[in-house]
Amino acid sequence: MFDKLKEQPADSLLALIKAFHADPRQDKVDLGVGVYRDEQGRTPVMRAVKLAEKHLLETQDSKRYLGPEGDLTFVNLLKPIIFGAGRDLLDQIVGIQTPGGSGALRLGAELVAAANPNARVWLGTPSWPNHAPIFRSARVAVADYRFVDLEMQKIDFARVVEALSSATAGDVVLLHGCCHNPTGIDFTAVQWKQIAALLVERKLVPFIDLAYQGLGDGLEQDAEPARLILDAVDEAMVAYSCDKNFGLYRERVGALYLVSRNSRELQIADTNMASLARVNWSMPPDHGAAIVRAILESAELTEIWKTELQEMCARVNGNRAALAAAHPDLAFIALQRGLFSNLAISKETVAALRLKHGIYMAVTGRMNLAGMQPADAGAIVKALHAEGSLNAPAA
Ligand SMILES: Cc1ncc(COP(=O)(O)O)c(C=O)c1O
């Protein structure tokens, strides 16, 4: 049987991690891997998480099965953080715990395939490399359109309007809620309003991927675009990840939420989510969601978590400011949000930056701004200049 299989390419980022660790240069800079890094280059367990784990160790008295929907207290405690406290919308939302944001996207994709096999998902590119494969493997056709001009570091909004105008009623539109991966370029408030109007006019279903809430401008600000869209449309899906904003990556913590104005349809859709979860993973892993629940159930731990998240956010934006200040042609980096920016450079330049200057980034030119220190900005600019990707830095 296995002789029929074709070899699949290895993850290029994993090879990059290995190469970085093997590099003896003291001044090397790792802008490659997509996780938060602190001043020491570590991806630490957050203090709130450690305290919640301690609490769980002392109080958890059973590991019995919870069911395909996972920990619903966790799912419900997140709702006001994502959708806004005290809003009517909260009654029009159901959710289920998933293995990370990836599990939420997969489950959402399968729900689309089950509900409307003819639906396509409209995906602006570049995007997170796993988006299109997740939808395709769930048998949902992907209609992709290039919507960011990396040379200009700008959204080509006319392309977005054109794409959504050619979509068919019932098609799904994937939107990064904040902190776009890989570009860091989010829609402006005006553009979000235009998108909301188009979704309503064309009867399209938004599928919002919210994987970095709190790492752009703050928890509330980063949720505003999603809330604006959800207020406008009749139906929507939200894939949520706690893996970045709680630093829980390998614990696989996420949730899929469905929004509908029709309570009967919402309830039916909810049963479909549960049965799809059942055949995929039966039940999601508990530990990470239990940590998030323990944090959100405690005012004290919630405060600690929010403070830590703000510090992480401030560090990333500080690095953005340092790089932007180091060269006028990099000023755009300060205007972008989240962990990533994507330079318009060739893979040969990316290789030269790594080999000659010890500056590591993804082969696409995507940089993780959390991987640097403000003091690295000068070296990064010098290297980009040496490789012909920037004019001479000002004296
Ligand atoms: C835009 C985006 N969505 C979803 C995910 C998936 O997150 P998780 O690790 O929770 O599966 C990622 C992870 O990098 C991402 O960048």
mmCIF file of C-alpha atoms and ligand atoms in Angstrom:
data_model
loop_
_atom_site.group_PDB
_atom_site.id
_atom_site.type_symbol
_atom_site.label_atom_id
_atom_site.label_comp_id
_atom_site.label_asym_id
_atom_site.label_seq_id
_atom_site.Cartn_x
_atom_site.Cartn_y
_atom_site.Cartn_z
ATOM 1 C CA MET A 1 0.000 0.000 0.000
ATOM 2 C CA PHE A 2 2.613 2.545 1.004
ATOM 3 C CA ASP A 3 4.462 2.181 -2.314
ATOM 4 C CA LYS A 4 1.640 4.242 -3.891
ATOM 5 C CA LEU A 5 2.464 7.268 -1.761
ATOM 6 C CA LYS A 6 4.468 10.249 -2.992
ATOM 7 C CA GLU A 7 7.057 11.777 -0.732
ATOM 8 C CA GLN A 8 5.891 15.080 0.790
ATOM 9 C CA PRO A 9 8.204 18.073 1.233
ATOM 10 C CA ALA A 10 9.572 18.650 4.730
ATOM 11 C CA ASP A 11 8.528 21.804 6.593
ATOM 12 C CA SER A 12 11.146 24.369 5.558
ATOM 13 C CA LEU A 13 10.798 26.257 8.868
ATOM 14 C CA LEU A 14 11.870 23.177 10.829
ATOM 15 C CA ALA A 15 15.037 22.937 8.731
ATOM 16 C CA LEU A 16 15.610 26.623 9.465
ATOM 17 C CA ILE A 17 15.415 26.010 13.239
ATOM 18 C CA LYS A 18 18.076 23.305 12.935
ATOM 19 C CA ALA A 19 20.345 25.471 10.811
ATOM 20 C CA PHE A 20 19.999 28.351 13.296
ATOM 21 C CA HIS A 21 20.958 26.186 16.269
ATOM 22 C CA ALA A 22 23.960 24.774 14.405
ATOM 23 C CA ASP A 23 25.201 28.277 13.467
ATOM 24 C CA PRO A 24 28.118 29.211 15.799
ATOM 25 C CA ARG A 25 27.934 32.971 15.112
ATOM 26 C CA GLN A 26 27.245 34.972 18.279
ATOM 27 C CA ASP A 27 25.443 37.782 16.492
ATOM 28 C CA LYS A 28 22.981 35.584 14.536
ATOM 29 C CA VAL A 29 19.336 36.730 14.540
ATOM 30 C CA ASP A 30 16.387 34.329 14.289
ATOM 31 C CA LEU A 31 13.441 35.940 12.530
ATOM 32 C CA GLY A 32 12.282 32.544 11.258
ATOM 33 C CA VAL A 33 10.018 30.558 13.494
ATOM 34 C CA GLY A 34 6.484 31.790 14.141
ATOM 35 C CA VAL A 35 6.385 31.940 17.928
ATOM 36 C CA TYR A 36 6.749 34.759 20.447
ATOM 37 C CA ARG A 37 10.250 35.309 21.825
ATOM 38 C CA ASP A 38 11.294 37.314 24.874
ATOM 39 C CA GLU A 39 14.440 39.443 25.348
ATOM 40 C CA GLN A 40 16.482 36.275 25.939
ATOM 41 C CA GLY A 41 15.155 34.634 22.799
ATOM 42 C CA ARG A 42 13.027 32.188 24.814
ATOM 43 C CA THR A 43 9.382 31.254 24.353
ATOM 44 C CA PRO A 44 8.600 31.038 28.064
ATOM 45 C CA VAL A 45 5.633 29.492 29.828
ATOM 46 C CA MET A 46 3.598 32.510 30.946
ATOM 47 C CA ARG A 47 3.425 33.130 34.700
ATOM 48 C CA ALA A 48 -0.391 32.980 34.670
ATOM 49 C CA VAL A 49 -0.141 29.583 32.948
ATOM 50 C CA LYS A 50 2.300 28.225 35.553
ATOM 51 C CA LEU A 51 0.022 29.384 38.366
ATOM 52 C CA ALA A 52 -3.022 27.865 36.663
ATOM 53 C CA GLU A 53 -1.164 24.561 36.195
ATOM 54 C CA LYS A 54 -0.252 24.556 39.879
ATOM 55 C CA HIS A 55 -3.899 25.160 40.737
ATOM 56 C CA LEU A 56 -4.996 22.334 38.417
ATOM 57 C CA LEU A 57 -2.456 19.942 39.891
ATOM 58 C CA GLU A 58 -3.847 20.615 43.336
ATOM 59 C CA THR A 59 -7.551 20.642 42.521
ATOM 60 C CA GLN A 60 -8.260 18.511 39.445
ATOM 61 C CA ASP A 61 -9.901 15.339 40.739
ATOM 62 C CA SER A 62 -10.761 13.494 37.541
ATOM 63 C CA LYS A 63 -9.668 13.078 33.952
ATOM 64 C CA ARG A 64 -12.862 11.436 32.799
ATOM 65 C CA TYR A 65 -14.079 12.111 29.256
ATOM 66 C CA LEU A 66 -15.764 15.461 28.657
ATOM 67 C CA GLY A 67 -17.362 14.865 25.250
ATOM 68 C CA PRO A 68 -16.733 16.044 21.684
ATOM 69 C CA GLU A 69 -17.488 19.666 22.567
ATOM 70 C CA GLY A 70 -14.663 19.684 25.128
ATOM 71 C CA ASP A 71 -14.721 22.066 28.064
ATOM 72 C CA LEU A 72 -17.750 24.298 27.547
ATOM 73 C CA THR A 73 -16.848 26.496 30.510
ATOM 74 C CA PHE A 74 -13.624 27.325 28.671
ATOM 75 C CA VAL A 75 -15.602 27.983 25.464
ATOM 76 C CA ASN A 76 -18.040 30.287 27.279
ATOM 77 C CA LEU A 77 -15.438 32.161 29.332
ATOM 78 C CA LEU A 78 -13.684 33.170 26.120
ATOM 79 C CA LYS A 79 -16.867 34.526 24.552
ATOM 80 C CA PRO A 80 -16.883 37.984 26.191
ATOM 81 C CA ILE A 81 -13.160 38.370 25.479
ATOM 82 C CA ILE A 82 -13.670 37.665 21.792
ATOM 83 C CA PHE A 83 -17.147 39.024 21.120
ATOM 84 C CA GLY A 84 -17.401 41.734 23.804
ATOM 85 C CA ALA A 85 -18.905 41.601 27.289
ATOM 86 C CA GLY A 86 -22.624 42.231 27.729
ATOM 87 C CA ARG A 87 -23.526 42.254 24.056
ATOM 88 C CA ASP A 88 -26.753 40.766 22.619
ATOM 89 C CA LEU A 89 -24.628 38.960 20.076
ATOM 90 C CA LEU A 90 -23.454 36.540 22.790
ATOM 91 C CA ASP A 91 -26.846 34.802 22.701
ATOM 92 C CA GLN A 92 -26.482 34.131 18.988
ATOM 93 C CA ILE A 93 -23.230 32.216 19.273
ATOM 94 C CA VAL A 94 -22.428 28.562 19.928
ATOM 95 C CA GLY A 95 -18.936 27.169 20.297
ATOM 96 C CA ILE A 96 -16.917 24.014 20.651
ATOM 97 C CA GLN A 97 -13.389 23.418 21.910
ATOM 98 C CA THR A 98 -10.918 22.345 19.221
ATOM 99 C CA PRO A 99 -7.278 21.240 19.019
ATOM 100 C CA GLY A 100 -5.868 24.711 18.360
ATOM 101 C CA GLY A 101 -6.904 27.222 15.754
ATOM 102 C CA SER A 102 -5.939 24.596 13.161
ATOM 103 C CA GLY A 103 -8.572 22.205 14.526
ATOM 104 C CA ALA A 104 -11.137 25.014 14.450
ATOM 105 C CA LEU A 105 -10.326 25.778 10.811
ATOM 106 C CA ARG A 106 -10.512 22.098 9.884
ATOM 107 C CA LEU A 107 -13.843 21.636 11.665
ATOM 108 C CA GLY A 108 -15.211 24.810 10.085
ATOM 109 C CA ALA A 109 -14.071 23.636 6.651
ATOM 110 C CA GLU A 110 -15.840 20.304 7.153
ATOM 111 C CA LEU A 111 -18.976 22.100 8.272
ATOM 112 C CA VAL A 112 -18.898 24.157 5.063
ATOM 113 C CA ALA A 113 -18.472 20.966 3.006
ATOM 114 C CA ALA A 114 -21.411 19.344 4.823
ATOM 115 C CA ALA A 115 -23.705 22.380 4.654
ATOM 116 C CA ASN A 116 -22.978 23.612 1.153
ATOM 117 C CA PRO A 117 -20.767 21.341 -0.993
ATOM 118 C CA ASN A 118 -20.792 23.960 -3.770
ATOM 119 C CA ALA A 119 -19.403 26.727 -1.598
ATOM 120 C CA ARG A 120 -15.944 28.041 -2.356
ATOM 121 C CA VAL A 121 -13.758 29.716 0.213
ATOM 122 C CA TRP A 122 -12.253 33.030 -0.889
ATOM 123 C CA LEU A 123 -8.737 33.375 0.418
ATOM 124 C CA GLY A 124 -6.641 36.507 0.012
ATOM 125 C CA THR A 125 -2.967 35.681 -0.492
ATOM 126 C CA PRO A 126 -0.350 35.565 0.777
ATOM 127 C CA SER A 127 -1.850 33.827 3.784
ATOM 128 C CA TRP A 128 -0.864 31.342 6.479
ATOM 129 C CA PRO A 129 0.480 28.442 4.347
ATOM 130 C CA ASN A 130 -1.853 25.943 6.027
ATOM 131 C CA HIS A 131 -5.097 27.748 5.126
ATOM 132 C CA ALA A 132 -5.574 26.511 1.559
ATOM 133 C CA PRO A 133 -4.468 22.889 2.288
ATOM 134 C CA ILE A 134 -6.857 22.651 5.256
ATOM 135 C CA PHE A 135 -9.841 23.675 3.118
ATOM 136 C CA ARG A 136 -8.806 21.542 0.155
ATOM 137 C CA SER A 137 -8.322 18.459 2.299
ATOM 138 C CA ALA A 138 -11.852 18.976 3.620
ATOM 139 C CA ARG A 139 -13.034 19.047 -0.028
ATOM 140 C CA VAL A 140 -13.817 22.760 -0.061
ATOM 141 C CA ALA A 141 -12.725 24.528 -3.257
ATOM 142 C CA VAL A 142 -10.377 27.446 -2.638
ATOM 143 C CA ALA A 143 -10.646 30.610 -4.725
ATOM 144 C CA ASP A 144 -7.488 32.540 -3.986
ATOM 145 C CA TYR A 145 -6.679 36.057 -5.049
ATOM 146 C CA ARG A 146 -3.536 38.104 -4.459
ATOM 147 C CA PHE A 147 -4.557 41.008 -2.261
ATOM 148 C CA VAL A 148 -1.321 42.327 -0.825
ATOM 149 C CA ASP A 149 1.301 44.055 -2.935
ATOM 150 C CA LEU A 150 4.507 43.261 -1.026
ATOM 151 C CA GLU A 151 6.601 45.713 -3.076
ATOM 152 C CA MET A 152 4.298 48.506 -1.952
ATOM 153 C CA GLN A 153 3.537 46.854 1.420
ATOM 154 C CA LYS A 154 -0.107 47.726 0.766
ATOM 155 C CA ILE A 155 -3.435 46.002 0.418
ATOM 156 C CA ASP A 156 -4.770 46.146 -3.113
ATOM 157 C CA PHE A 157 -8.327 46.782 -1.935
ATOM 158 C CA ALA A 158 -9.711 46.894 -5.463
ATOM 159 C CA ARG A 159 -8.741 43.210 -5.731
ATOM 160 C CA VAL A 160 -10.667 42.425 -2.560
ATOM 161 C CA VAL A 161 -13.765 44.191 -3.877
ATOM 162 C CA GLU A 162 -13.365 42.448 -7.231
ATOM 163 C CA ALA A 163 -13.011 39.016 -5.585
ATOM 164 C CA LEU A 164 -15.978 39.418 -3.260
ATOM 165 C CA SER A 165 -18.071 40.859 -6.088
ATOM 166 C CA SER A 166 -17.481 37.740 -8.175
ATOM 167 C CA ALA A 167 -18.282 35.352 -5.304
ATOM 168 C CA THR A 168 -21.557 33.445 -5.348
ATOM 169 C CA ALA A 169 -24.155 33.731 -2.580
ATOM 170 C CA GLY A 170 -23.275 31.167 0.094
ATOM 171 C CA ASP A 171 -19.532 31.285 -0.592
ATOM 172 C CA VAL A 172 -17.238 31.627 2.406
ATOM 173 C CA VAL A 173 -14.713 34.433 2.880
ATOM 174 C CA LEU A 174 -11.702 33.760 5.052
ATOM 175 C CA LEU A 175 -10.572 36.862 6.947
ATOM 176 C CA HIS A 176 -7.666 37.300 9.366
ATOM 177 C CA GLY A 177 -9.278 39.034 12.351
ATOM 178 C CA CYS A 178 -6.057 40.873 13.250
ATOM 179 C CA CYS A 179 -2.265 40.594 12.950
ATOM 180 C CA HIS A 180 -2.273 39.195 9.410
ATOM 181 C CA ASN A 181 0.082 36.254 8.915
ATOM 182 C CA PRO A 182 2.444 36.628 7.027
ATOM 183 C CA THR A 183 2.216 40.339 6.132
ATOM 184 C CA GLY A 184 1.222 42.148 9.335
ATOM 185 C CA ILE A 185 -1.040 44.288 7.114
ATOM 186 C CA ASP A 186 -4.602 44.504 8.403
ATOM 187 C CA PHE A 187 -7.571 46.201 6.773
ATOM 188 C CA THR A 188 -8.310 49.761 7.929
ATOM 189 C CA ALA A 189 -11.546 50.455 9.832
ATOM 190 C CA VAL A 190 -13.034 51.945 6.649
ATOM 191 C CA GLN A 191 -12.077 48.865 4.622
ATOM 192 C CA TRP A 192 -13.599 46.540 7.247
ATOM 193 C CA LYS A 193 -16.879 48.455 6.923
ATOM 194 C CA GLN A 194 -16.763 48.087 3.148
ATOM 195 C CA ILE A 195 -16.084 44.348 3.523
ATOM 196 C CA ALA A 196 -19.031 44.008 5.926
ATOM 197 C CA ALA A 197 -21.304 45.755 3.401
ATOM 198 C CA LEU A 198 -20.086 43.497 0.579
ATOM 199 C CA LEU A 199 -20.617 40.355 2.653
ATOM 200 C CA VAL A 200 -24.191 41.409 3.343
ATOM 201 C CA GLU A 201 -24.875 42.506 -0.225
ATOM 202 C CA ARG A 202 -23.425 39.345 -1.793
ATOM 203 C CA LYS A 203 -24.811 37.003 0.933
ATOM 204 C CA LEU A 204 -21.345 35.646 1.758
ATOM 205 C CA VAL A 205 -20.374 33.896 4.969
ATOM 206 C CA PRO A 206 -17.327 35.278 6.787
ATOM 207 C CA PHE A 207 -14.977 32.775 8.402
ATOM 208 C CA ILE A 208 -12.811 34.859 10.710
ATOM 209 C CA ASP A 209 -9.476 33.417 11.793
ATOM 210 C CA LEU A 210 -8.536 35.063 15.087
ATOM 211 C CA ALA A 211 -5.206 33.564 16.108
ATOM 212 C CA TYR A 212 -3.364 36.553 17.594
ATOM 213 C CA GLN A 213 -5.871 38.522 19.696
ATOM 214 C CA GLY A 214 -3.948 40.796 22.050
ATOM 215 C CA LEU A 215 -0.694 40.741 20.096
ATOM 216 C CA GLY A 216 -1.546 43.664 17.798
ATOM 217 C CA ASP A 217 -2.948 46.656 19.691
ATOM 218 C CA GLY A 218 -4.565 44.944 22.685
ATOM 219 C CA LEU A 219 -7.353 42.448 23.403
ATOM 220 C CA GLU A 220 -10.272 44.817 22.815
ATOM 221 C CA GLN A 221 -8.833 46.663 19.829
ATOM 222 C CA ASP A 222 -7.818 43.448 18.065
ATOM 223 C CA ALA A 223 -11.375 42.085 18.323
ATOM 224 C CA GLU A 224 -13.070 45.189 16.917
ATOM 225 C CA PRO A 225 -12.991 44.187 13.222
ATOM 226 C CA ALA A 226 -14.449 40.745 13.981
ATOM 227 C CA ARG A 227 -17.223 42.317 16.081
ATOM 228 C CA LEU A 228 -18.025 44.818 13.329
ATOM 229 C CA ILE A 229 -18.378 42.005 10.783
ATOM 230 C CA LEU A 230 -20.418 39.798 13.119
ATOM 231 C CA ASP A 231 -22.832 42.643 13.878
ATOM 232 C CA ALA A 232 -23.495 43.079 10.163
ATOM 233 C CA VAL A 233 -24.056 39.539 8.864
ATOM 234 C CA ASP A 234 -26.656 36.840 9.508
ATOM 235 C CA GLU A 235 -24.231 33.921 9.734
ATOM 236 C CA ALA A 236 -20.520 33.584 10.445
ATOM 237 C CA MET A 237 -17.809 31.310 11.773
ATOM 238 C CA VAL A 238 -14.849 32.207 13.977
ATOM 239 C CA ALA A 239 -11.759 30.020 14.400
ATOM 240 C CA TYR A 240 -10.000 31.033 17.607
ATOM 241 C CA SER A 241 -6.559 30.112 18.901
ATOM 242 C CA CYS A 242 -5.294 30.502 22.474
ATOM 243 C CA ASP A 243 -1.947 29.053 21.469
ATOM 244 C CA LYS A 244 -0.260 32.392 20.904
ATOM 245 C CA ASN A 245 -1.929 34.792 23.343
ATOM 246 C CA PHE A 246 -1.600 32.274 26.197
ATOM 247 C CA GLY A 247 1.740 30.881 24.909
ATOM 248 C CA LEU A 248 0.259 27.368 24.922
ATOM 249 C CA TYR A 249 1.363 26.314 21.431
ATOM 250 C CA ARG A 250 1.941 22.602 21.920
ATOM 251 C CA GLU A 251 -1.077 22.174 24.195
ATOM 252 C CA ARG A 252 -3.324 22.791 21.153
ATOM 253 C CA VAL A 253 -5.968 25.161 22.515
ATOM 254 C CA GLY A 254 -8.665 26.631 20.329
ATOM 255 C CA ALA A 255 -12.363 26.927 19.671
ATOM 256 C CA LEU A 256 -14.753 27.159 16.762
ATOM 257 C CA TYR A 257 -17.696 29.532 17.170
ATOM 258 C CA LEU A 258 -20.757 29.778 14.947
ATOM 259 C CA VAL A 259 -22.920 32.878 14.772
ATOM 260 C CA SER A 260 -26.493 32.924 13.473
ATOM 261 C CA ARG A 261 -29.558 35.076 13.930
ATOM 262 C CA ASN A 262 -31.685 31.937 13.573
ATOM 263 C CA SER A 263 -31.625 30.101 16.901
ATOM 264 C CA ARG A 264 -33.039 26.840 15.526
ATOM 265 C CA GLU A 265 -30.448 26.694 12.730
ATOM 266 C CA LEU A 266 -27.733 27.587 15.191
ATOM 267 C CA GLN A 267 -28.713 24.718 17.426
ATOM 268 C CA ILE A 268 -28.701 22.287 14.486
ATOM 269 C CA ALA A 269 -25.315 23.577 13.328
ATOM 270 C CA ASP A 270 -24.060 23.033 16.882
ATOM 271 C CA THR A 271 -25.000 19.332 16.744
ATOM 272 C CA ASN A 272 -23.169 19.085 13.409
ATOM 273 C CA MET A 273 -20.006 20.572 14.917
ATOM 274 C CA ALA A 274 -20.126 18.012 17.709
ATOM 275 C CA SER A 275 -20.613 15.058 15.371
ATOM 276 C CA LEU A 276 -17.804 16.239 13.072
ATOM 277 C CA ALA A 277 -15.517 16.608 16.087
ATOM 278 C CA ARG A 278 -16.464 13.096 17.170
ATOM 279 C CA VAL A 279 -15.241 11.517 13.920
ATOM 280 C CA ASN A 280 -12.119 13.663 13.751
ATOM 281 C CA TRP A 281 -10.621 13.539 17.232
ATOM 282 C CA SER A 282 -13.481 12.249 19.357
ATOM 283 C CA MET A 283 -12.629 14.813 22.020
ATOM 284 C CA PRO A 284 -10.118 17.636 22.148
ATOM 285 C CA PRO A 285 -7.107 17.449 24.508
ATOM 286 C CA ASP A 286 -8.060 18.919 27.874
ATOM 287 C CA HIS A 287 -4.998 20.295 29.594
ATOM 288 C CA GLY A 288 -4.490 23.543 27.668
ATOM 289 C CA ALA A 289 -8.159 24.511 27.767
ATOM 290 C CA ALA A 290 -8.258 23.694 31.488
ATOM 291 C CA ILE A 291 -5.365 26.118 31.978
ATOM 292 C CA VAL A 292 -7.199 28.873 30.103
ATOM 293 C CA ARG A 293 -10.365 28.137 32.087
ATOM 294 C CA ALA A 294 -8.457 28.301 35.385
ATOM 295 C CA ILE A 295 -6.973 31.653 34.362
ATOM 296 C CA LEU A 296 -10.284 33.146 33.261
ATOM 297 C CA GLU A 297 -12.124 31.844 36.329
ATOM 298 C CA SER A 298 -9.724 33.773 38.563
ATOM 299 C CA ALA A 299 -9.743 37.574 38.519
ATOM 300 C CA GLU A 300 -6.190 37.541 39.863
ATOM 301 C CA LEU A 301 -4.825 35.160 37.210
ATOM 302 C CA THR A 302 -6.725 36.999 34.474
ATOM 303 C CA GLU A 303 -5.037 40.230 35.532
ATOM 304 C CA ILE A 304 -1.604 38.570 35.504
ATOM 305 C CA TRP A 305 -2.286 37.084 32.056
ATOM 306 C CA LYS A 306 -3.490 40.401 30.617
ATOM 307 C CA THR A 307 -0.419 42.208 31.954
ATOM 308 C CA GLU A 308 1.931 39.601 30.489
ATOM 309 C CA LEU A 309 0.122 39.721 27.143
ATOM 310 C CA GLN A 310 0.408 43.521 27.090
ATOM 311 C CA GLU A 311 4.148 43.211 27.750
ATOM 312 C CA MET A 312 4.522 40.746 24.866
ATOM 313 C CA CYS A 313 2.548 43.040 22.593
ATOM 314 C CA ALA A 314 4.628 46.064 23.631
ATOM 315 C CA ARG A 315 7.864 44.173 22.987
ATOM 316 C CA VAL A 316 6.828 43.225 19.450
ATOM 317 C CA ASN A 317 5.683 46.770 18.687
ATOM 318 C CA GLY A 318 8.921 48.107 20.202
ATOM 319 C CA ASN A 319 10.912 45.928 17.806
ATOM 320 C CA ARG A 320 8.727 47.154 14.947
ATOM 321 C CA ALA A 321 9.483 50.749 15.939
ATOM 322 C CA ALA A 322 13.241 50.051 16.175
ATOM 323 C CA LEU A 323 13.413 48.504 12.716
ATOM 324 C CA ALA A 324 11.249 51.225 11.195
ATOM 325 C CA ALA A 325 13.455 53.907 12.750
ATOM 326 C CA ALA A 326 16.617 52.255 11.411
ATOM 327 C CA HIS A 327 15.794 52.986 7.768
ATOM 328 C CA PRO A 328 13.139 55.187 6.127
ATOM 329 C CA ASP A 329 12.300 52.448 3.617
ATOM 330 C CA LEU A 330 11.327 50.184 6.517
ATOM 331 C CA ALA A 331 8.902 52.724 8.020
ATOM 332 C CA PHE A 332 5.995 50.486 6.982
ATOM 333 C CA ILE A 333 6.996 47.929 9.632
ATOM 334 C CA ALA A 334 5.845 50.262 12.421
ATOM 335 C CA LEU A 335 2.407 50.529 10.829
ATOM 336 C CA GLN A 336 1.900 46.762 10.668
ATOM 337 C CA ARG A 337 0.770 44.546 13.533
ATOM 338 C CA GLY A 338 1.334 41.096 14.988
ATOM 339 C CA LEU A 339 4.430 38.944 14.881
ATOM 340 C CA PHE A 340 5.091 39.150 11.156
ATOM 341 C CA SER A 341 6.144 41.333 8.275
ATOM 342 C CA ASN A 342 6.898 39.996 4.816
ATOM 343 C CA LEU A 343 9.722 41.651 2.877
ATOM 344 C CA ALA A 344 9.527 41.632 -0.912
ATOM 345 C CA ILE A 345 12.855 39.845 -1.361
ATOM 346 C CA SER A 346 13.881 36.812 -3.391
ATOM 347 C CA LYS A 347 14.735 33.441 -1.906
ATOM 348 C CA GLU A 348 18.326 34.042 -3.071
ATOM 349 C CA THR A 349 18.449 37.189 -0.936
ATOM 350 C CA VAL A 350 16.928 35.280 2.001
ATOM 351 C CA ALA A 351 19.701 32.671 1.586
ATOM 352 C CA ALA A 352 22.411 35.358 1.379
ATOM 353 C CA LEU A 353 21.093 37.046 4.542
ATOM 354 C CA ARG A 354 21.353 33.734 6.345
ATOM 355 C CA LEU A 355 24.708 32.551 4.974
ATOM 356 C CA LYS A 356 26.618 35.837 4.905
ATOM 357 C CA HIS A 357 24.995 37.761 7.755
ATOM 358 C CA GLY A 358 23.486 35.179 10.131
ATOM 359 C CA ILE A 359 19.997 36.666 9.700
ATOM 360 C CA TYR A 360 17.413 33.904 9.478
ATOM 361 C CA MET A 361 13.937 34.300 8.034
ATOM 362 C CA ALA A 362 11.409 32.173 6.165
ATOM 363 C CA VAL A 363 12.230 31.521 2.504
ATOM 364 C CA THR A 364 9.261 33.724 1.532
ATOM 365 C CA GLY A 365 10.868 36.751 3.220
ATOM 366 C CA ARG A 366 8.581 36.565 6.239
ATOM 367 C CA MET A 367 10.179 37.915 9.412
ATOM 368 C CA ASN A 368 9.073 37.225 12.969
ATOM 369 C CA LEU A 369 9.596 40.562 14.708
ATOM 370 C CA ALA A 370 9.601 38.862 18.107
ATOM 371 C CA GLY A 371 12.839 37.087 17.158
ATOM 372 C CA MET A 372 14.997 40.242 17.324
ATOM 373 C CA GLN A 373 16.152 42.749 19.914
ATOM 374 C CA PRO A 374 15.843 46.494 19.229
ATOM 375 C CA ALA A 375 19.652 46.575 19.118
ATOM 376 C CA ASP A 376 19.629 44.154 16.136
ATOM 377 C CA ALA A 377 17.884 46.698 13.905
ATOM 378 C CA GLY A 378 21.153 48.245 12.672
ATOM 379 C CA ALA A 379 22.631 44.845 11.705
ATOM 380 C CA ILE A 380 19.448 43.847 9.868
ATOM 381 C CA VAL A 381 19.437 47.108 7.897
ATOM 382 C CA LYS A 382 23.156 46.755 7.096
ATOM 383 C CA ALA A 383 22.640 43.212 5.840
ATOM 384 C CA LEU A 384 19.630 44.170 3.699
ATOM 385 C CA HIS A 385 21.671 47.013 2.242
ATOM 386 C CA ALA A 386 24.656 44.741 1.565
ATOM 387 C CA GLU A 387 22.350 42.394 -0.348
ATOM 388 C CA GLY A 388 20.933 45.216 -2.457
ATOM 389 C CA SER A 389 17.491 45.193 -0.832
ATOM 390 C CA LEU A 390 17.761 48.642 0.734
ATOM 391 C CA ASN A 391 19.421 51.914 -0.220
ATOM 392 C CA ALA A 392 22.391 53.014 1.880
ATOM 393 C CA PRO A 393 21.264 53.696 5.438
ATOM 394 C CA ALA A 394 21.309 57.397 6.286
ATOM 395 C CA ALA A 395 24.554 58.406 8.019
HETATM 396 C C1 LIG B 1 -3.257 32.833 10.876
HETATM 397 C C2 LIG B 1 -3.188 31.574 11.673
HETATM 398 N N1 LIG B 1 -4.294 30.866 11.889
HETATM 399 C C3 LIG B 1 -4.280 29.733 12.605
HETATM 400 C C4 LIG B 1 -3.116 29.240 13.149
HETATM 401 C C5 LIG B 1 -3.167 27.942 13.907
HETATM 402 O O1 LIG B 1 -2.896 28.084 15.236
HETATM 403 P P1 LIG B 1 -2.806 26.825 16.216
HETATM 404 O O2 LIG B 1 -1.370 26.645 16.541
HETATM 405 O O3 LIG B 1 -3.629 27.215 17.388
HETATM 406 O O4 LIG B 1 -3.373 25.660 15.500
HETATM 407 C C6 LIG B 1 -1.931 29.933 12.931
HETATM 408 C C7 LIG B 1 -0.667 29.400 13.455
HETATM 409 O O5 LIG B 1 0.406 29.810 13.188
HETATM 410 C C8 LIG B 1 -1.964 31.130 12.187
HETATM 411 O O6 LIG B 1 -0.867 31.847 11.971
#
